[in-house]
Amino acid sequence: MTRKYRSLIGDSFLIVLGVGCAAFGLEGLLLPNNFIDGGVTGICLLVRQITGIPLSVLLLVINFPFLYLADQVIGRKFAIKTAASILLLALCIAFIHFPELTEDKLLVAVFGGFFIGTGIGLSMRGGSVLDGTEVLAIFLSRKLGVKVSDWVIMINVVIFCTAALLLSVEQALYSVLTYFVASKALDFIVDGVEEYTGVFVISADNERIRDALITRVGCGVTQLHGQGGFGPSPAVPNQRVLYVVITRLEIHKLLKVVHGIDENAFVTMNSINDVHGGMVKRRKI
């Protein structure tokens, strides 16, 4: 089996597992207790409680504009994977019914958030997302210059304030707890990466990797001159070290490109709180 098909099977497994976790958290915990979450999923849950429209329908309808945005901002492959993930989640909620586990509100908030965050994180590891909020935040960040994390916070503040007005303050507060747990679970699943990640790539095939990062990933590349420090100096060749700054949605794609060229490439990553200038906020992924 080729690397391409092994990767496709692995991605599909992570996405299906992520969808299952998110569907369980929604159907088995949040829906029976009328809790909401943040992001687009939270909007869908809020609209469902107000209008009575099935959640499966709302997930498809409300996420549609964000799928178009993902295609324009991030890439066609990512948008297709995300569309398939959201469709699968909607089908799971429509046709698979999980038993209500508990009526304890604290347990519902904590474990509902845990399963939803885990599901989104697993899907992200597979190269997709189950919620369009971060796609919108990245788009607005590049257009207006405000940090991605600030946009995410502002969007969710509006959602929870609306929930407090239309539902109840208690439900809104429990929903904030749900969102907090979900965000922490998501960060744990994706190894704690932040909105931006600095990546160093060291490889003997650095020229091909540099060209692939520019053309296939679409990121700017900085080349540094480096020398290996292990072994006698004459035996250690000089080589270029590649440095790029990407969003966490691009990590999966970057690793595929790098290891597709050099399986032994040395790759290190570090979290970056924010970046200013350069190509990061105005380029397409």
CSV table of C-alpha atoms in Angstrom, one decimal:
chain,number,residue,atom,x,y,z
A,1,MET,CA,0.0,0.0,0.0
A,2,THR,CA,1.4,3.4,-1.0
A,3,ARG,CA,2.1,6.2,1.4
A,4,LYS,CA,-0.8,8.2,-0.1
A,5,TYR,CA,-3.4,5.5,0.6
A,6,ARG,CA,-2.0,4.8,4.1
A,7,SER,CA,-2.3,8.5,4.8
A,8,LEU,CA,-5.8,8.7,3.4
A,9,ILE,CA,-6.9,5.7,5.6
A,10,GLY,CA,-5.3,7.3,8.7
A,11,ASP,CA,-7.0,10.7,8.0
A,12,SER,CA,-10.4,9.0,7.4
A,13,PHE,CA,-10.1,7.0,10.6
A,14,LEU,CA,-9.3,10.1,12.7
A,15,ILE,CA,-12.2,12.1,11.1
A,16,VAL,CA,-14.7,9.3,11.7
A,17,LEU,CA,-13.5,8.8,15.3
A,18,GLY,CA,-13.7,12.6,15.8
A,19,VAL,CA,-17.2,12.8,14.3
A,20,GLY,CA,-18.3,9.9,16.6
A,21,CYS,CA,-17.0,11.7,19.7
A,22,ALA,CA,-18.6,15.0,18.8
A,23,ALA,CA,-21.9,13.3,18.0
A,24,PHE,CA,-21.9,11.4,21.3
A,25,GLY,CA,-21.2,14.7,23.2
A,26,LEU,CA,-24.0,16.5,21.4
A,27,GLU,CA,-26.7,13.7,21.3
A,28,GLY,CA,-25.9,12.1,24.6
A,29,LEU,CA,-25.2,15.1,26.8
A,30,LEU,CA,-25.8,18.6,25.4
A,31,LEU,CA,-29.1,18.2,23.4
A,32,PRO,CA,-31.1,16.4,26.2
A,33,ASN,CA,-30.1,19.1,28.7
A,34,ASN,CA,-30.5,22.1,26.3
A,35,PHE,CA,-26.9,23.2,26.6
A,36,ILE,CA,-25.0,25.0,23.9
A,37,ASP,CA,-21.4,25.3,22.9
A,38,GLY,CA,-19.4,28.0,21.3
A,39,GLY,CA,-18.7,28.6,17.6
A,40,VAL,CA,-20.9,27.6,14.7
A,41,THR,CA,-22.1,24.5,16.6
A,42,GLY,CA,-23.2,26.8,19.4
A,43,ILE,CA,-25.2,28.9,16.9
A,44,CYS,CA,-26.8,25.8,15.6
A,45,LEU,CA,-27.8,24.6,19.1
A,46,LEU,CA,-29.1,28.0,20.0
A,47,VAL,CA,-31.2,28.3,16.8
A,48,ARG,CA,-32.5,24.8,17.4
A,49,GLN,CA,-33.8,25.7,20.9
A,50,ILE,CA,-35.5,28.8,19.6
A,51,THR,CA,-37.0,27.4,16.3
A,52,GLY,CA,-37.2,23.7,16.9
A,53,ILE,CA,-35.4,23.0,13.5
A,54,PRO,CA,-33.5,19.7,13.7
A,55,LEU,CA,-29.8,20.1,14.6
A,56,SER,CA,-28.7,18.0,11.7
A,57,VAL,CA,-30.3,20.4,9.2
A,58,LEU,CA,-28.9,23.4,10.9
A,59,LEU,CA,-25.4,22.0,10.9
A,60,LEU,CA,-25.5,21.7,7.1
A,61,VAL,CA,-27.2,25.0,6.4
A,62,ILE,CA,-25.3,27.3,8.8
A,63,ASN,CA,-21.9,25.7,8.0
A,64,PHE,CA,-22.3,26.0,4.2
A,65,PRO,CA,-21.0,29.6,4.0
A,66,PHE,CA,-18.0,28.7,6.0
A,67,LEU,CA,-17.3,25.8,3.7
A,68,TYR,CA,-17.1,28.2,0.8
A,69,LEU,CA,-14.9,30.5,2.9
A,70,ALA,CA,-12.6,27.5,3.7
A,71,ASP,CA,-12.3,26.8,0.0
A,72,GLN,CA,-11.2,30.4,-0.7
A,73,VAL,CA,-9.0,30.9,2.3
A,74,ILE,CA,-7.5,27.6,3.1
A,75,GLY,CA,-7.8,25.2,0.1
A,76,ARG,CA,-10.1,22.9,-1.8
A,77,LYS,CA,-8.8,19.7,-0.2
A,78,PHE,CA,-9.4,21.0,3.3
A,79,ALA,CA,-12.9,22.3,2.3
A,80,ILE,CA,-13.9,18.9,0.9
A,81,LYS,CA,-12.7,17.1,4.0
A,82,THR,CA,-14.5,19.5,6.2
A,83,ALA,CA,-17.7,19.2,4.2
A,84,ALA,CA,-17.5,15.4,4.4
A,85,SER,CA,-16.9,15.7,8.2
A,86,ILE,CA,-19.9,18.0,8.8
A,87,LEU,CA,-22.2,15.9,6.6
A,88,LEU,CA,-21.2,12.7,8.5
A,89,LEU,CA,-21.8,14.5,11.8
A,90,ALA,CA,-25.3,15.6,10.6
A,91,LEU,CA,-26.1,12.1,9.6
A,92,CYS,CA,-24.9,10.7,12.9
A,93,ILE,CA,-27.1,13.1,14.8
A,94,ALA,CA,-30.1,12.4,12.6
A,95,PHE,CA,-30.0,8.6,12.6
A,96,ILE,CA,-27.9,7.5,15.6
A,97,HIS,CA,-29.4,8.2,19.0
A,98,PHE,CA,-27.3,7.9,22.1
A,99,PRO,CA,-28.9,7.3,25.5
A,100,GLU,CA,-29.0,10.3,27.9
A,101,LEU,CA,-26.2,9.6,30.4
A,102,THR,CA,-26.9,12.1,33.2
A,103,GLU,CA,-29.0,15.0,34.2
A,104,ASP,CA,-26.3,16.5,36.4
A,105,LYS,CA,-25.7,19.9,34.8
A,106,LEU,CA,-22.0,20.1,35.9
A,107,LEU,CA,-21.3,16.6,34.5
A,108,VAL,CA,-23.1,17.5,31.3
A,109,ALA,CA,-21.1,20.7,30.9
A,110,VAL,CA,-17.7,19.1,31.6
A,111,PHE,CA,-18.1,15.8,29.7
A,112,GLY,CA,-20.1,17.3,26.9
A,113,GLY,CA,-17.3,19.8,26.3
A,114,PHE,CA,-14.7,17.1,26.6
A,115,PHE,CA,-16.3,14.9,23.9
A,116,ILE,CA,-16.9,17.8,21.5
A,117,GLY,CA,-13.4,19.2,21.9
A,118,THR,CA,-11.9,15.7,21.5
A,119,GLY,CA,-14.0,15.2,18.4
A,120,ILE,CA,-13.0,18.5,16.8
A,121,GLY,CA,-9.3,17.8,17.7
A,122,LEU,CA,-9.3,14.4,16.1
A,123,SER,CA,-10.9,15.7,13.0
A,124,MET,CA,-8.3,18.5,12.9
A,125,ARG,CA,-5.6,15.9,13.1
A,126,GLY,CA,-7.2,14.2,10.1
A,127,GLY,CA,-7.1,17.4,8.1
A,128,SER,CA,-10.5,18.9,8.6
A,129,VAL,CA,-12.7,20.7,11.2
A,130,LEU,CA,-16.2,20.3,12.4
A,131,ASP,CA,-16.8,24.0,13.1
A,132,GLY,CA,-16.3,26.9,10.8
A,133,THR,CA,-15.5,29.5,13.5
A,134,GLU,CA,-11.7,29.3,13.2
A,135,VAL,CA,-11.9,29.5,9.4
A,136,LEU,CA,-13.9,32.7,9.8
A,137,ALA,CA,-11.5,34.0,12.4
A,138,ILE,CA,-8.5,33.4,10.2
A,139,PHE,CA,-10.2,35.1,7.3
A,140,LEU,CA,-11.1,38.2,9.4
A,141,SER,CA,-7.6,38.2,10.9
A,142,ARG,CA,-6.0,38.5,7.5
A,143,LYS,CA,-8.5,41.1,6.3
A,144,LEU,CA,-8.5,43.3,9.4
A,145,GLY,CA,-5.3,42.5,11.2
A,146,VAL,CA,-6.8,41.5,14.5
A,147,LYS,CA,-5.5,38.3,16.1
A,148,VAL,CA,-7.2,35.0,15.4
A,149,SER,CA,-7.7,34.3,19.1
A,150,ASP,CA,-9.3,37.7,19.6
A,151,TRP,CA,-11.8,37.0,16.8
A,152,VAL,CA,-12.7,33.6,18.3
A,153,ILE,CA,-13.3,35.2,21.7
A,154,MET,CA,-15.5,38.0,20.2
A,155,ILE,CA,-17.6,35.6,18.2
A,156,ASN,CA,-18.2,33.4,21.2
A,157,VAL,CA,-18.9,36.4,23.5
A,158,VAL,CA,-21.8,37.3,21.1
A,159,ILE,CA,-23.1,33.7,21.1
A,160,PHE,CA,-23.1,33.4,24.9
A,161,CYS,CA,-24.6,36.8,25.5
A,162,THR,CA,-27.4,36.0,23.1
A,163,ALA,CA,-27.9,32.7,24.9
A,164,ALA,CA,-28.2,34.6,28.2
A,165,LEU,CA,-30.8,36.9,26.8
A,166,LEU,CA,-32.9,34.3,24.9
A,167,LEU,CA,-32.5,31.3,27.2
A,168,SER,CA,-31.3,31.9,30.7
A,169,VAL,CA,-28.2,33.2,32.5
A,170,GLU,CA,-27.7,29.8,34.1
A,171,GLN,CA,-27.7,28.0,30.8
A,172,ALA,CA,-25.3,30.5,29.3
A,173,LEU,CA,-22.9,30.1,32.2
A,174,TYR,CA,-22.9,26.3,31.9
A,175,SER,CA,-22.4,26.7,28.2
A,176,VAL,CA,-19.4,28.9,28.8
A,177,LEU,CA,-18.0,26.0,31.0
A,178,THR,CA,-18.8,23.6,28.2
A,179,TYR,CA,-16.9,25.7,25.7
A,180,PHE,CA,-13.9,26.1,28.0
A,181,VAL,CA,-13.6,22.4,28.5
A,182,ALA,CA,-14.0,21.8,24.8
A,183,SER,CA,-11.2,24.2,23.9
A,184,LYS,CA,-8.8,22.6,26.4
A,185,ALA,CA,-9.6,19.2,25.1
A,186,LEU,CA,-9.1,20.3,21.6
A,187,ASP,CA,-5.7,21.9,22.5
A,188,PHE,CA,-4.7,18.7,24.2
A,189,ILE,CA,-5.5,16.5,21.2
A,190,VAL,CA,-3.6,18.7,18.8
A,191,ASP,CA,-0.6,18.8,21.2
A,192,GLY,CA,-1.3,22.2,22.5
A,193,VAL,CA,-0.5,24.2,19.3
A,194,GLU,CA,-1.6,27.8,19.2
A,195,GLU,CA,-2.9,29.8,16.3
A,196,TYR,CA,0.6,30.2,14.8
A,197,THR,CA,3.4,27.7,14.9
A,198,GLY,CA,7.1,28.3,13.9
A,199,VAL,CA,8.5,25.3,12.1
A,200,PHE,CA,12.2,24.4,11.5
A,201,VAL,CA,13.0,21.9,8.8
A,202,ILE,CA,16.5,20.4,8.4
A,203,SER,CA,17.0,18.1,5.4
A,204,ALA,CA,19.7,17.2,2.9
A,205,ASP,CA,16.9,17.7,0.3
A,206,ASN,CA,16.2,21.3,1.4
A,207,GLU,CA,15.9,22.8,-2.1
A,208,ARG,CA,13.0,20.5,-3.1
A,209,ILE,CA,11.3,20.9,0.3
A,210,ARG,CA,11.6,24.7,0.0
A,211,ASP,CA,10.0,24.7,-3.5
A,212,ALA,CA,7.2,22.4,-2.3
A,213,LEU,CA,6.5,24.5,0.8
A,214,ILE,CA,6.2,27.6,-1.4
A,215,THR,CA,4.1,26.0,-4.2
A,216,ARG,CA,2.1,23.4,-2.5
A,217,VAL,CA,1.6,24.8,1.1
A,218,GLY,CA,1.8,28.4,-0.1
A,219,CYS,CA,3.9,29.7,2.8
A,220,GLY,CA,6.9,32.0,2.9
A,221,VAL,CA,10.2,30.3,3.7
A,222,THR,CA,13.2,31.8,5.4
A,223,GLN,CA,16.5,30.0,4.7
A,224,LEU,CA,19.2,29.9,7.5
A,225,HIS,CA,22.7,28.7,7.1
A,226,GLY,CA,23.4,25.9,9.6
A,227,GLN,CA,26.0,23.3,10.4
A,228,GLY,CA,25.5,20.0,12.2
A,229,GLY,CA,27.2,19.7,15.6
A,230,PHE,CA,27.3,16.0,16.0
A,231,GLY,CA,30.6,14.3,15.1
A,232,PRO,CA,33.9,15.7,13.9
A,233,SER,CA,33.7,19.1,12.1
A,234,PRO,CA,35.1,17.9,8.7
A,235,ALA,CA,32.4,15.1,8.6
A,236,VAL,CA,29.5,17.5,9.3
A,237,PRO,CA,28.4,19.3,6.1
A,238,ASN,CA,26.9,22.8,6.0
A,239,GLN,CA,23.3,22.9,5.0
A,240,ARG,CA,20.4,25.3,4.9
A,241,VAL,CA,17.7,25.3,7.6
A,242,LEU,CA,14.2,26.2,6.5
A,243,TYR,CA,12.0,28.2,8.8
A,244,VAL,CA,8.3,28.9,8.2
A,245,VAL,CA,5.4,30.3,10.2
A,246,ILE,CA,2.0,28.6,9.7
A,247,THR,CA,-1.4,28.2,11.3
A,248,ARG,CA,-2.3,25.0,13.2
A,249,LEU,CA,-4.6,24.1,10.4
A,250,GLU,CA,-1.6,23.8,8.0
A,251,ILE,CA,0.6,21.6,10.2
A,252,HIS,CA,-1.0,18.4,8.8
A,253,LYS,CA,-0.4,19.5,5.2
A,254,LEU,CA,3.2,20.7,5.9
A,255,LEU,CA,4.2,17.4,7.5
A,256,LYS,CA,2.8,15.5,4.5
A,257,VAL,CA,4.7,17.6,2.1
A,258,VAL,CA,8.0,17.4,4.0
A,259,HIS,CA,8.0,13.7,4.7
A,260,GLY,CA,6.7,13.0,1.2
A,261,ILE,CA,10.1,14.3,0.0
A,262,ASP,CA,12.4,13.2,2.8
A,263,GLU,CA,11.1,10.7,5.3
A,264,ASN,CA,14.2,11.4,7.5
A,265,ALA,CA,13.7,15.2,7.6
A,266,PHE,CA,14.2,16.7,11.0
A,267,VAL,CA,11.2,18.9,11.9
A,268,THR,CA,10.7,20.9,15.1
A,269,MET,CA,7.8,23.2,16.0
A,270,ASN,CA,7.2,25.9,18.6
A,271,SER,CA,4.1,27.8,19.5
A,272,ILE,CA,3.9,31.5,18.6
A,273,ASN,CA,1.4,33.8,20.2
A,274,ASP,CA,1.1,36.2,17.3
A,275,VAL,CA,2.9,37.4,14.2
A,276,HIS,CA,3.1,40.8,12.5
A,277,GLY,CA,4.1,41.6,9.0
A,278,GLY,CA,5.4,39.2,6.4
A,279,MET,CA,3.1,36.9,4.3
A,280,VAL,CA,1.3,35.1,7.1
A,281,LYS,CA,-1.9,37.2,7.4
A,282,ARG,CA,-2.4,38.1,3.8
A,283,ARG,CA,-1.6,34.9,1.9
A,284,LYS,CA,-3.8,32.0,1.1
A,285,ILE,CA,-3.0,28.6,2.6
